Short mmCIF file of C-alpha atoms (C1' of nucleotides) in Angstrom, two decimals:
data_model
loop_
_atom_site.label_atom_id
_atom_site.label_comp_id
_atom_site.label_asym_id
_atom_site.label_seq_id
_atom_site.Cartn_x
_atom_site.Cartn_y
_atom_site.Cartn_z
CA MET A 11 31.27 -29.81 39.01
CA ASN A 12 31.02 -30.54 42.38
CA ARG A 13 29.06 -28.68 45.15
CA ALA A 14 28.08 -25.79 43.98
CA GLN A 15 28.94 -24.24 47.31
CA SER A 16 31.70 -25.06 47.44
CA GLU A 17 32.73 -23.73 43.64
CA PRO A 18 30.69 -20.34 42.76
CA LYS A 19 31.66 -20.59 38.75
CA TRP A 20 29.50 -17.77 37.49
CA GLY A 21 32.32 -15.12 38.51
CA SER A 22 29.92 -13.12 36.60
CA PRO A 23 27.04 -10.52 37.61
CA ARG A 24 24.36 -12.38 38.66
CA PRO A 25 22.03 -9.53 40.69
CA GLU A 26 18.91 -11.81 40.78
CA ALA A 27 17.50 -14.85 41.26
CA GLY A 28 20.06 -15.91 43.71
CA ARG A 29 17.59 -17.29 46.26
CA GLY A 30 15.11 -20.62 46.35
CA SER A 31 16.36 -23.85 45.46
CA VAL A 32 18.89 -25.10 42.72
CA GLN A 33 15.93 -26.55 40.55
CA ALA A 34 13.51 -22.84 41.46
CA ARG A 35 16.09 -20.88 39.51
CA VAL A 36 16.34 -22.80 36.45
CA ILE A 37 12.84 -23.30 36.65
CA ALA A 38 12.29 -19.73 36.02
CA GLU A 39 15.34 -19.28 34.02
CA MET A 40 13.84 -21.56 31.69
CA ARG A 41 10.88 -20.25 31.13
CA ARG A 42 12.01 -16.81 31.04
CA ARG A 43 13.95 -17.50 27.82
CA ILE A 44 11.55 -19.43 26.04
CA ILE A 45 8.64 -16.82 27.30
CA LYS A 46 11.28 -14.41 25.45
CA GLY A 47 12.40 -16.57 22.60
CA ASP A 48 15.88 -16.51 23.39
CA ILE A 49 16.09 -20.19 21.82
CA GLU A 50 15.52 -21.18 19.00
CA PRO A 51 12.38 -23.55 18.96
CA GLU A 52 14.02 -26.60 16.89
CA THR A 53 17.82 -27.14 18.49
CA PRO A 54 17.46 -28.19 22.20
CA LEU A 55 18.38 -28.69 24.71
CA SER A 56 20.60 -31.18 26.54
CA GLU A 57 19.86 -31.94 29.96
CA LEU A 58 23.92 -31.83 30.50
CA ALA A 59 24.56 -28.65 28.40
CA LEU A 60 22.44 -27.05 30.63
CA ALA A 61 23.59 -28.28 33.36
CA GLU A 62 26.82 -27.50 32.72
CA GLU A 63 25.60 -23.59 31.80
CA PHE A 64 23.70 -23.08 35.21
CA GLY A 65 27.01 -24.75 36.60
CA VAL A 66 24.06 -27.73 39.11
CA SER A 67 23.97 -31.07 37.91
CA ARG A 68 21.55 -33.21 35.81
CA THR A 69 18.86 -33.94 38.54
CA PRO A 70 17.34 -30.33 38.48
CA VAL A 71 17.68 -29.51 35.19
CA ARG A 72 15.89 -32.62 34.45
CA GLU A 73 13.04 -32.01 37.47
CA ALA A 74 12.99 -28.19 35.75
CA LEU A 75 12.18 -29.53 32.03
CA LYS A 76 10.30 -32.11 33.42
CA GLN A 77 7.52 -29.18 35.06
CA LEU A 78 8.41 -27.07 32.21
CA GLN A 79 6.44 -29.59 30.11
CA THR A 80 3.78 -30.13 32.61
CA GLU A 81 2.95 -26.28 31.67
CA GLY A 82 3.32 -27.31 27.95
CA LEU A 83 5.60 -24.91 26.96
CA VAL A 84 8.68 -27.76 25.74
CA GLU A 85 8.38 -31.12 24.80
CA ILE A 86 10.13 -33.97 25.70
CA ARG A 87 11.35 -37.29 23.22
CA PRO A 88 12.05 -39.80 25.29
CA ARG A 89 15.53 -40.80 24.62
CA VAL A 90 15.54 -37.68 21.65
CA GLY A 91 15.57 -35.00 23.28
CA THR A 92 13.93 -32.03 25.05
CA PHE A 93 12.68 -29.01 22.68
CA VAL A 94 10.63 -26.18 23.33
CA THR A 95 7.22 -26.03 21.99
CA THR A 96 5.27 -24.20 19.27
CA PRO A 97 1.58 -24.07 19.46
CA SER A 98 0.61 -25.00 15.47
CA ARG A 99 -1.68 -22.59 14.21
CA ARG A 100 -4.95 -24.43 15.43
CA GLU A 101 -3.35 -24.64 19.64
CA ILE A 102 -3.01 -20.44 18.70
CA THR A 103 -6.63 -20.20 17.74
CA GLU A 104 -7.43 -23.00 20.72
CA LEU A 105 -5.48 -20.61 23.13
CA PHE A 106 -6.91 -17.47 22.29
CA GLU A 107 -10.36 -18.96 22.41
CA MET A 108 -9.69 -20.01 26.27
CA LYS A 109 -7.90 -16.63 26.35
CA GLU A 110 -11.12 -15.22 25.30
CA LEU A 111 -13.27 -16.89 27.88
CA LEU A 112 -11.29 -16.36 31.22
CA GLU A 113 -10.06 -12.75 30.05
CA GLY A 114 -14.16 -11.91 29.77
CA ALA A 115 -15.49 -13.78 32.79
CA ALA A 116 -12.40 -12.18 34.44
CA ALA A 117 -14.39 -9.14 33.82
CA ARG A 118 -17.19 -10.26 35.04
CA LEU A 119 -16.43 -10.91 38.08
CA LEU A 120 -14.34 -8.22 38.29
CA ALA A 121 -17.65 -5.89 37.40
CA GLN A 122 -19.90 -8.23 40.68
CA ARG A 123 -16.79 -7.40 42.99
CA GLY A 124 -17.53 -3.41 43.45
CA ARG A 125 -14.32 -1.28 43.95
CA VAL A 126 -11.45 -3.25 45.10
CA PRO A 127 -8.08 -1.65 44.47
CA GLU A 128 -7.39 -3.24 41.65
CA ILE A 129 -10.71 -0.84 39.62
CA ASP A 130 -7.93 2.28 40.74
CA LEU A 131 -5.07 0.44 39.15
CA LEU A 132 -7.03 0.14 35.56
CA GLU A 133 -7.76 3.68 35.94
CA ARG A 134 -4.56 4.71 36.91
CA ASN A 135 -3.17 2.05 34.18
CA LEU A 136 -5.49 3.79 31.67
CA ARG A 137 -4.38 7.15 32.37
CA GLU A 138 -0.94 6.33 31.32
CA ALA A 139 -1.87 3.81 28.42
CA ASP A 140 -3.69 7.52 27.30
CA ALA A 141 -0.31 9.60 27.42
CA ALA A 142 1.13 6.11 25.70
CA VAL A 143 -0.75 6.20 22.52
CA GLU A 144 -0.80 10.41 22.59
CA ARG A 145 3.33 10.27 22.60
CA ASP A 146 2.93 7.19 19.87
CA ASP A 147 4.61 5.33 22.61
CA ARG A 148 4.39 2.06 21.45
CA GLY A 149 6.61 -0.08 23.84
CA ARG A 150 5.46 1.21 27.05
CA TYR A 151 1.60 1.27 25.99
CA ALA A 152 2.61 -2.84 25.14
CA GLU A 153 3.70 -3.22 28.93
CA LEU A 154 0.54 -1.70 30.12
CA VAL A 155 -1.50 -3.56 28.10
CA GLN A 156 0.11 -6.34 29.72
CA GLU A 157 -0.51 -5.14 32.97
CA PHE A 158 -3.87 -3.85 32.45
CA HIS A 159 -5.02 -7.27 30.79
CA ASP A 160 -3.08 -8.77 34.17
CA LEU A 161 -5.13 -6.33 36.67
CA LEU A 162 -7.63 -7.97 34.91
CA ILE A 163 -7.09 -11.06 36.47
CA ALA A 164 -6.34 -9.91 39.53
CA GLY A 165 -9.76 -8.31 39.64
CA ALA A 166 -11.41 -11.65 39.54
CA ASP A 167 -10.01 -12.73 42.80
CA ASN A 168 -9.68 -16.35 41.66
CA SER A 169 -7.04 -18.37 41.76
CA LYS A 170 -7.34 -20.73 39.85
CA LEU A 171 -8.35 -18.76 36.98
CA GLY A 172 -4.67 -16.03 37.21
CA ALA A 173 -2.78 -20.36 37.24
CA HIS A 174 -5.29 -21.56 34.47
CA TYR A 175 -4.78 -18.09 32.60
CA ARG A 176 -0.71 -17.46 32.87
CA ILE A 177 0.19 -21.11 32.26
CA LEU A 178 -2.07 -19.96 29.27
CA MET A 179 -0.07 -16.58 28.58
CA ASN A 180 3.25 -18.48 28.56
CA GLN A 181 1.97 -20.67 26.19
CA LEU A 182 1.41 -18.52 23.91
CA ALA A 183 4.71 -16.49 24.83
CA TYR A 184 1.93 -12.56 24.64
CA SER A 185 4.17 -10.33 25.09
CA ARG A 186 6.64 -11.71 22.12
CA LEU A 187 2.99 -11.46 20.28
CA ILE A 188 1.15 -8.05 21.16
CA ASN A 189 4.16 -6.23 19.96
CA THR A 190 2.67 -7.64 16.66
CA SER A 191 -0.39 -6.93 17.38
CA LEU A 192 -0.47 -2.92 17.86
CA SER A 193 2.07 -2.43 15.31
CA GLN A 194 -1.16 -2.65 13.52
CA PRO A 195 -1.93 0.43 12.33
CA GLY A 196 -4.37 2.42 14.34
CA ARG A 197 -4.42 -1.00 17.00
CA ALA A 198 -3.34 0.85 19.50
CA LEU A 199 -6.07 3.70 19.35
CA GLN A 200 -8.46 1.40 18.73
CA SER A 201 -7.48 -0.90 21.73
CA ASP A 202 -6.79 1.77 24.10
CA ARG A 203 -10.61 2.90 23.69
CA GLU A 204 -12.30 -0.94 24.04
CA HIS A 205 -9.79 -1.04 26.85
CA HIS A 206 -12.07 2.13 28.48
CA ARG A 207 -15.16 0.76 27.68
CA VAL A 208 -14.28 -1.79 29.35
CA LEU A 209 -13.71 -0.53 32.55
CA GLU A 210 -16.70 2.16 32.06
CA LEU A 211 -18.99 -1.26 31.84
CA ILE A 212 -17.02 -2.53 34.85
CA LEU A 213 -17.51 0.69 36.77
CA GLU A 214 -21.18 0.87 36.01
CA LYS A 215 -21.59 -3.03 37.72
CA ASP A 216 -22.69 -4.11 34.02
CA GLY A 217 -21.18 -7.83 33.84
CA ASP A 218 -23.29 -9.15 31.23
CA SER A 219 -22.13 -6.10 28.95
CA ALA A 220 -18.46 -6.07 30.37
CA GLU A 221 -17.82 -9.35 30.04
CA ARG A 222 -18.79 -9.23 25.91
CA VAL A 223 -16.96 -6.30 25.19
CA MET A 224 -14.04 -7.63 26.62
CA ARG A 225 -14.84 -10.78 24.68
CA GLU A 226 -14.85 -8.54 21.45
CA HIS A 227 -12.08 -6.62 21.77
CA VAL A 228 -9.84 -10.32 22.48
CA ARG A 229 -11.13 -11.49 19.35
CA ALA A 230 -10.18 -7.98 18.24
CA SER A 231 -6.44 -7.85 19.37
CA ARG A 232 -6.35 -11.45 18.09
CA SER A 233 -7.60 -10.26 14.50
CA ALA A 234 -4.72 -7.49 14.56
CA LEU A 235 -2.14 -9.80 15.08
CA LEU A 236 -2.89 -12.52 12.59
CA ALA A 237 -3.15 -9.72 10.07
CA GLY A 238 0.40 -8.97 11.21
CA LEU A 239 2.12 -12.35 11.28
CA PRO A 240 4.94 -12.59 8.83
CA VAL A 241 3.96 -15.87 7.07
CA ASN A 242 1.65 -19.29 7.49
CA ARG A 243 4.35 -20.48 9.94
CA ASP A 244 2.56 -23.83 10.56
CA SER A 245 3.93 -25.59 12.76
CA GLN A 246 3.88 -29.12 13.01
CA ALA A 247 0.63 -31.29 14.53
CA ARG A 248 2.08 -32.82 17.94
CA PRO A 249 -0.26 -35.75 18.56
CA VAL A 250 -1.52 -34.67 22.03
CA ARG A 251 0.13 -36.77 24.94
CA SER A 252 -2.96 -38.21 27.04
CA GLN A 253 -2.71 -37.42 30.33
CA ASP A 254 -5.35 -39.89 31.00
CA GLY A 255 -7.06 -39.26 34.19
CA MET G 26 16.57 -52.94 45.54
CA ASN G 27 18.92 -53.14 41.72
CA ARG G 28 18.18 -53.09 38.42
CA ALA G 29 14.64 -53.27 38.36
CA GLN G 30 15.18 -55.71 34.87
CA SER G 31 17.18 -58.21 36.26
CA GLU G 32 15.42 -58.57 39.74
CA PRO G 33 11.79 -58.93 38.68
CA LYS G 34 10.67 -58.66 42.14
CA TRP G 35 7.23 -57.68 41.42
CA GLY G 36 6.66 -61.70 40.43
CA SER G 37 3.33 -60.76 42.27
CA PRO G 38 0.22 -60.36 39.66
CA ARG G 39 0.46 -57.23 38.26
CA PRO G 40 -1.68 -57.30 35.37
CA GLU G 41 -1.57 -53.88 34.07
CA ALA G 42 0.40 -50.83 33.41
CA GLY G 43 3.21 -52.48 32.77
CA ARG G 44 4.02 -50.71 29.54
CA GLY G 45 5.36 -46.87 29.67
CA SER G 46 8.08 -45.59 31.56
CA VAL G 47 8.36 -46.54 35.25
CA GLN G 48 7.00 -42.58 35.93
CA ALA G 49 4.27 -42.68 33.85
CA ARG G 50 3.27 -45.76 35.67
CA VAL G 51 3.76 -44.21 39.28
CA ILE G 52 1.87 -40.80 38.03
CA ALA G 53 -0.92 -42.85 37.02
CA GLU G 54 -1.45 -44.75 39.57
CA MET G 55 -0.90 -41.87 42.30
CA ARG G 56 -3.35 -39.81 40.26
CA ARG G 57 -6.05 -42.85 40.65
CA ARG G 58 -5.35 -42.88 44.48
CA ILE G 59 -5.63 -39.58 45.49
CA ILE G 60 -8.64 -38.83 43.12
CA LYS G 61 -10.38 -41.64 44.25
CA GLY G 62 -9.62 -40.91 48.18
CA ASP G 63 -7.26 -44.16 48.80
CA ILE G 64 -4.93 -41.52 50.94
CA GLU G 65 -5.20 -39.38 54.06
CA PRO G 66 -5.06 -35.97 53.67
CA GLU G 67 -2.36 -35.81 56.31
CA THR G 68 -0.42 -38.50 56.31
CA PRO G 69 2.41 -37.77 53.97
CA LEU G 70 3.77 -39.39 51.21
CA SER G 71 7.63 -40.67 51.26
CA GLU G 72 9.19 -41.15 48.72
CA LEU G 73 11.30 -43.88 49.77
CA ALA G 74 7.98 -45.33 50.93
CA LEU G 75 6.83 -44.89 47.65
CA ALA G 76 9.40 -46.36 46.52
CA GLU G 77 9.54 -49.25 47.71
CA GLU G 78 6.34 -50.20 47.13
CA PHE G 79 6.38 -49.57 43.46
CA GLY G 80 9.91 -51.81 43.73
CA VAL G 81 12.03 -48.62 41.85
CA SER G 82 14.48 -45.97 43.16
CA ARG G 83 13.10 -42.72 44.64
CA THR G 84 14.19 -40.96 41.59
CA PRO G 85 10.97 -41.97 39.09
CA VAL G 86 8.94 -41.40 42.64
CA ARG G 87 9.75 -37.74 42.84
CA GLU G 88 9.47 -36.76 39.46
CA ALA G 89 6.39 -37.72 39.31
CA LEU G 90 5.44 -35.89 42.49
CA LYS G 91 7.38 -32.97 41.38
CA GLN G 92 4.85 -33.25 38.05
CA LEU G 93 2.07 -33.87 40.55
CA GLN G 94 2.74 -31.34 42.30
CA THR G 95 1.97 -28.75 39.46
CA GLU G 96 -1.27 -30.34 38.58
CA GLY G 97 -2.68 -29.53 42.07
CA LEU G 98 -2.78 -32.64 43.32
CA VAL G 99 0.41 -32.54 45.99
CA GLU G 100 1.84 -30.28 48.02
CA ILE G 101 5.61 -30.46 48.45
CA ARG G 102 7.19 -29.13 51.87
CA PRO G 103 10.62 -29.15 51.36
CA ARG G 104 13.24 -30.97 53.48
CA VAL G 105 9.87 -32.03 55.54
CA GLY G 106 7.26 -33.96 53.03
CA THR G 107 4.82 -34.34 50.41
CA PHE G 108 0.58 -34.05 51.73
CA VAL G 109 -2.18 -34.75 49.45
CA THR G 110 -3.76 -31.49 48.87
CA THR G 111 -8.18 -30.68 49.71
CA PRO G 112 -9.18 -27.57 48.64
CA SER G 113 -9.87 -25.09 51.22
CA ARG G 114 -13.43 -23.89 51.14
CA ARG G 115 -12.67 -21.24 49.19
CA GLU G 116 -10.90 -23.21 46.67
CA ILE G 117 -13.77 -25.23 46.16
CA THR G 118 -15.64 -21.74 45.13
CA GLU G 119 -13.05 -20.83 42.73
CA LEU G 120 -13.25 -24.33 41.22
CA PHE G 121 -16.85 -24.53 40.55
CA GLU G 122 -16.30 -21.21 39.28
CA MET G 123 -13.72 -22.48 35.91
CA LYS G 124 -15.11 -25.48 35.90
CA GLU G 125 -19.03 -22.98 35.29
CA LEU G 126 -16.84 -21.06 32.70
CA LEU G 127 -15.41 -24.19 31.21
CA GLU G 128 -18.22 -26.09 31.01
CA GLY G 129 -20.92 -23.24 29.87
CA ALA G 130 -18.40 -21.95 27.46
CA ALA G 131 -18.15 -26.25 25.93
CA ALA G 132 -21.78 -26.32 25.37
CA ARG G 133 -21.62 -22.95 23.33
CA LEU G 134 -18.98 -24.11 21.58
CA LEU G 135 -20.99 -27.03 21.30
CA ALA G 136 -23.84 -25.81 19.46
CA GLN G 137 -21.87 -23.57 17.11
CA ARG G 138 -20.42 -26.64 15.74
CA GLY G 139 -23.52 -28.83 14.41
CA ARG G 140 -23.97 -32.54 14.53
CA VAL G 141 -20.75 -33.73 15.07
CA PRO G 142 -20.56 -37.58 16.46
CA GLU G 143 -20.07 -36.39 20.30
CA ILE G 144 -23.92 -35.27 19.74
CA ASP G 145 -25.18 -38.68 19.07
CA LEU G 146 -22.89 -39.67 22.36
CA LEU G 147 -24.87 -37.66 24.16
CA GLU G 148 -28.53 -39.14 23.23
CA ARG G 149 -28.01 -42.43 23.68
CA ASN G 150 -25.78 -40.84 26.91
CA LEU G 151 -29.12 -39.69 27.95
CA ARG G 152 -31.47 -42.52 27.30
CA GLU G 153 -29.39 -44.63 29.37
CA ALA G 154 -29.70 -41.84 31.69
CA ASP G 155 -33.37 -41.49 31.63
CA ALA G 156 -33.52 -45.48 32.59
CA ALA G 157 -30.80 -45.26 35.24
CA VAL G 158 -32.82 -42.68 36.96
CA GLU G 159 -36.00 -44.62 36.26
CA ARG G 160 -34.61 -47.73 38.05
CA ASP G 161 -32.50 -45.69 40.62
CA ASP G 162 -29.59 -47.05 39.52
CA ARG G 163 -27.28 -43.67 41.15
CA GLY G 164 -24.11 -45.76 40.84
CA ARG G 165 -24.40 -45.55 36.92
CA TYR G 166 -26.20 -42.36 36.77
CA ALA G 167 -23.27 -40.89 38.32
CA GLU G 168 -21.17 -42.32 35.37
CA LEU G 169 -22.92 -41.35 33.51
CA VAL G 170 -23.53 -37.46 34.44
CA GLN G 171 -19.17 -37.77 34.65
CA GLU G 172 -19.77 -39.59 31.11
CA PHE G 173 -22.44 -36.60 30.23
CA HIS G 174 -19.80 -33.56 30.88
CA ASP G 175 -16.58 -34.95 29.33
CA LEU G 176 -18.76 -35.40 25.67
CA LEU G 177 -19.24 -32.72 26.09
CA ILE G 178 -16.44 -30.69 26.92
CA ALA G 179 -14.40 -33.27 24.00
CA GLY G 180 -17.28 -31.93 21.66
CA ALA G 181 -16.48 -28.25 22.28
CA ASP G 182 -13.00 -29.59 20.19
CA ASN G 183 -10.63 -27.56 22.25
CA SER G 184 -7.64 -29.38 23.16
CA LYS G 185 -6.92 -26.88 25.27
CA LEU G 186 -9.82 -26.46 27.04
CA GLY G 187 -9.75 -29.93 27.49
CA ALA G 188 -6.57 -30.71 28.82
CA HIS G 189 -7.18 -27.37 31.58
CA TYR G 190 -10.57 -28.84 32.35
CA ARG G 191 -9.50 -32.27 33.45
CA ILE G 192 -6.74 -30.68 36.03
CA LEU G 193 -9.44 -28.87 37.32
CA MET G 194 -12.42 -32.37 37.95
CA ASN G 195 -8.97 -34.28 39.68
CA GLN G 196 -8.06 -31.15 42.12
CA LEU G 197 -11.07 -30.80 42.68
CA ALA G 198 -11.98 -34.81 42.74
CA TYR G 199 -15.19 -34.56 41.24
CA SER G 200 -15.46 -38.17 40.81
CA ARG G 201 -16.32 -38.72 44.63
CA LEU G 202 -18.37 -35.43 45.06
CA ILE G 203 -20.89 -36.22 42.07
CA ASN G 204 -21.85 -38.73 44.32
CA THR G 205 -22.37 -36.50 47.31
CA SER G 206 -23.71 -34.01 45.17
CA LEU G 207 -26.88 -36.76 44.01
CA SER G 208 -27.59 -37.96 47.75
CA GLN G 209 -30.05 -35.23 47.61
CA PRO G 210 -32.56 -36.14 47.07
CA GLY G 211 -34.78 -35.42 43.71
CA ARG G 212 -31.74 -34.40 42.64
CA ALA G 213 -30.55 -37.05 39.83
CA LEU G 214 -34.30 -36.29 38.07
CA GLN G 215 -33.58 -32.49 38.15
CA SER G 216 -29.48 -32.81 37.04
CA ASP G 217 -31.14 -35.42 34.19
CA ARG G 218 -33.62 -32.60 33.39
CA GLU G 219 -31.50 -29.92 33.06
CA HIS G 220 -28.85 -32.35 30.78
CA HIS G 221 -31.83 -32.85 28.25
CA ARG G 222 -32.14 -29.12 28.34
CA VAL G 223 -29.42 -27.70 27.42
CA LEU G 224 -28.54 -31.06 24.78
CA GLU G 225 -31.86 -29.29 23.40
CA LEU G 226 -30.21 -25.74 22.95
CA ILE G 227 -27.24 -27.54 21.16
CA LEU G 228 -29.17 -28.77 18.90
CA GLU G 229 -31.30 -25.52 18.27
CA LYS G 230 -27.75 -24.02 17.88
CA ASP G 231 -28.97 -21.62 20.03
CA GLY G 232 -25.11 -21.36 21.91
CA ASP G 233 -26.03 -18.21 24.46
CA SER G 234 -28.80 -20.08 26.08
CA ALA G 235 -26.74 -23.29 25.75
CA GLU G 236 -23.95 -21.84 27.57
CA ARG G 237 -26.39 -19.34 30.14
CA VAL G 238 -28.41 -23.48 31.18
CA MET G 239 -25.46 -24.58 30.88
CA ARG G 240 -23.62 -22.33 33.98
CA GLU G 241 -27.41 -22.75 35.92
CA HIS G 242 -27.12 -26.28 35.38
CA VAL G 243 -23.62 -26.10 37.17
CA ARG G 244 -24.83 -23.87 40.11
CA ALA G 245 -27.47 -25.71 40.31
CA SER G 246 -25.25 -29.45 40.99
CA ARG G 247 -22.75 -27.03 43.37
CA SER G 248 -25.42 -26.54 45.29
CA ALA G 249 -26.95 -29.36 46.17
CA LEU G 250 -23.13 -30.99 46.88
CA LEU G 251 -22.82 -27.86 49.26
CA ALA G 252 -25.89 -28.89 50.90
CA GLY G 253 -24.94 -32.72 51.09
CA LEU G 254 -21.10 -32.17 52.60
CA PRO G 255 -20.93 -33.41 55.93
CA VAL G 256 -19.51 -30.45 58.00
CA ASN G 257 -17.66 -27.45 57.00
CA ARG G 258 -14.79 -28.97 57.20
CA ASP G 259 -12.25 -26.09 56.50
CA SER G 260 -9.18 -27.03 55.34
CA GLN G 261 -6.38 -25.05 55.94
CA ALA G 262 -5.52 -21.87 53.58
CA ARG G 263 -2.25 -22.64 52.25
CA PRO G 264 0.21 -19.49 50.91
CA VAL G 265 -0.72 -19.42 47.29
CA ARG G 266 3.37 -20.58 45.92
CA SER G 267 3.60 -17.77 43.59
CA GLN G 268 5.06 -18.92 39.90
CA ASP G 269 6.32 -15.88 38.45
CA GLY G 270 6.55 -15.69 35.17
"C1'" DT Z 29 23.86 -46.65 -7.51
"C1'" DA Z 30 20.10 -48.47 -4.11
"C1'" DT Z 31 19.65 -51.15 -0.43
"C1'" DG Z 32 20.16 -53.29 3.58
"C1'" DG Z 33 22.12 -54.21 7.98
"C1'" DT Z 34 25.43 -53.30 11.59
"C1'" DC Z 35 28.27 -50.11 14.61
"C1'" DC Z 36 28.91 -45.53 17.37
"C1'" DT Z 37 27.11 -42.09 19.39
"C1'" DG Z 38 24.16 -38.97 21.78
"C1'" DT Z 39 20.30 -38.94 24.53
"C1'" DG Z 40 17.18 -39.55 28.56
"C1'" DC Z 41 15.81 -42.73 32.68
"C1'" DC Z 42 16.60 -44.83 37.10
"C1'" DA Z 43 19.15 -46.37 40.84
"C1'" DT Z 44 22.33 -43.90 44.34
"C1'" DG Z 45 24.91 -42.05 48.10
"C1'" DC Z 46 26.23 -37.85 50.17
"C1'" DA Z 47 24.92 -33.65 52.50
"C1'" DA Z 48 21.56 -30.40 54.42
"C1'" DG Z 49 16.87 -28.73 56.78
"C1'" DA Z 50 13.16 -29.83 59.87
"C1'" DG Z 51 10.88 -31.58 63.22
"C1'" DC Z 52 10.25 -33.45 67.69
"C1'" DG Z 53 11.82 -35.82 71.98
"C1'" DT Z 54 14.62 -35.32 75.84
"C1'" DA Z 55 17.60 -34.18 78.90
"C1'" DT Z 56 19.20 -29.78 81.40
"C1'" DG Z 57 19.17 -25.26 83.89
"C1'" DG Z 58 16.43 -21.87 86.35
"C1'" DC R 8 6.94 -27.31 87.59
"C1'" DC R 9 7.96 -25.22 83.55
"C1'" DA R 10 10.94 -23.49 80.08
"C1'" DT R 11 15.23 -23.58 76.86
"C1'" DA R 12 18.28 -25.36 74.31
"C1'" DC R 13 20.98 -29.69 72.43
"C1'" DG R 14 20.70 -34.24 69.40
"C1'" DC R 15 18.90 -37.15 67.34
"C1'" DT R 16 16.27 -39.26 63.25
"C1'" DC R 17 13.26 -38.74 59.26
"C1'" DT R 18 13.48 -36.07 55.48
"C1'" DT R 19 13.90 -34.42 50.87
"C1'" DG R 20 17.93 -32.00 47.49
"C1'" DC R 21 21.39 -32.84 44.87
"C1'" DA R 22 25.31 -35.26 43.06
"C1'" DT R 23 27.46 -39.33 40.36
"C1'" DG R 24 26.95 -43.06 37.36
"C1'" DG R 25 25.87 -46.62 35.02
"C1'" DC R 26 21.99 -48.79 31.38
"C1'" DA R 27 19.66 -49.01 27.38
"C1'" DC R 28 16.90 -46.85 23.66
"C1'" DA R 29 16.56 -43.79 19.27
"C1'" DG R 30 19.21 -41.96 15.65
"C1'" DG R 31 22.07 -41.86 12.28
"C1'" DA R 32 26.74 -42.83 9.69
"C1'" DC R 33 29.29 -45.50 7.46
"C1'" DC R 34 29.95 -49.76 5.26
"C1'" DA R 35 29.07 -54.41 2.49
"C1'" DT R 36 26.35 -56.65 -0.90
"C1'" DA R 37 23.36 -56.83 -4.46
#
DNA sequence: TATGGTCCTGTGCCATGCAAGAGCGTATGG
DNA sequence: CCATACGCTCTTGCATGGCACAGGACCATA
């Protein structure tokens, strides 16, 4: 395993992710896998194995895992190993509390901003979403829901809010959960209506109501999700690593 | 610079921070320095220099800086150097928006929880704060203000909220700013009164009002701060590094 | 059989060496 | 005098190797 340059090694098709530093690629790829759920939560994640797989040395892999730890996606148990974290029941509750908080605030902020480009995109999103619901295209609707929420956050025009929101959603692996939520009968239609109501209030510049309705929407979404979760798979409550200050 | 073990090297008094891994010590110490403001914002942090100062190799220093980057405290410019970040005017606004959001939510959540131990601590905190204001002890009052807000967050009983809040306050270097805010004439007394009002509403379990008043308090604090800031030291607007997803 | 100690293997942690990019001073040509 | 290009130095990025510790398997013993 020498110079990655002189030994390309992945002759296999690797269309994307060629740019940037080595560890940036590793971080992005690992994050993608974890969020997508490709990695079993209990069998992890050896620096050496990952290094060999990516054709790099252990150093960038190690730094990548360290960053993913601070993002809350993996847990590094010293001298033992690195494992993907699965949020406990309680953490899921906490994460949804935060989701409700941030998305509600985003709705309020967007309402205060007046007509910005994100508004147009949201309107277009809802038109497409209506069509998807109409033809019962659940997969497409899930994508549009994600886009709706992302547009809302982007429209808040607060980069800090956006950054924290992204970390939150990654920890929740929300892109997986949303399908569970939408599998509840009638949930898609109701969700679509709630989205419409929120956007209406935003257009009316009624920030207070927009926030309130948005928060109710998040709670409804959470209920639908929990109702659809398979069992009470209660993850172990890891000790919270104090981060000092 | 060999085995740290075989070459103790720090015969000099190093009373604290002996436990934990090397990089944990480096992270904690660097974070402390940055927040305390010991480091000039433009002087580069050289891995090598820090490694020598701490008596360790570059590797743990490097990983520590990487973590501090994800916390938003430093910026690593590839192949150039590492620098402590100073939030731009806009970022300060955004951070205060988030602070208002999180502390308001914490007040609401705490109000909903009923009588928990943090309530007692808050009451004791306010008694001490009254005394500090009475004798015009601004230094002690600043500490108590910080404790008040920390207790509020802790009382919300949401570890995710606490974690995000901590990152936020570190980015703001709030422990420095608070002194500026309190240097405004009459601000300490007013701040103390606002704290009392918030706790009253919490005791009445009036979550809505507690959140509202708390948010107003944060805004007032922000105004007092901005009024006391020296000049319009507008930091360079760094390009936001996209974190992908 | 149950139990205690010991060794072995795997892991992350740290030190170090090499190479490439960025920035800057300087020399050189106009 | 000015502009440009060269090269030097300093920086981080990555690779590699040694080390210490955790955890479990194994064996000896009661």
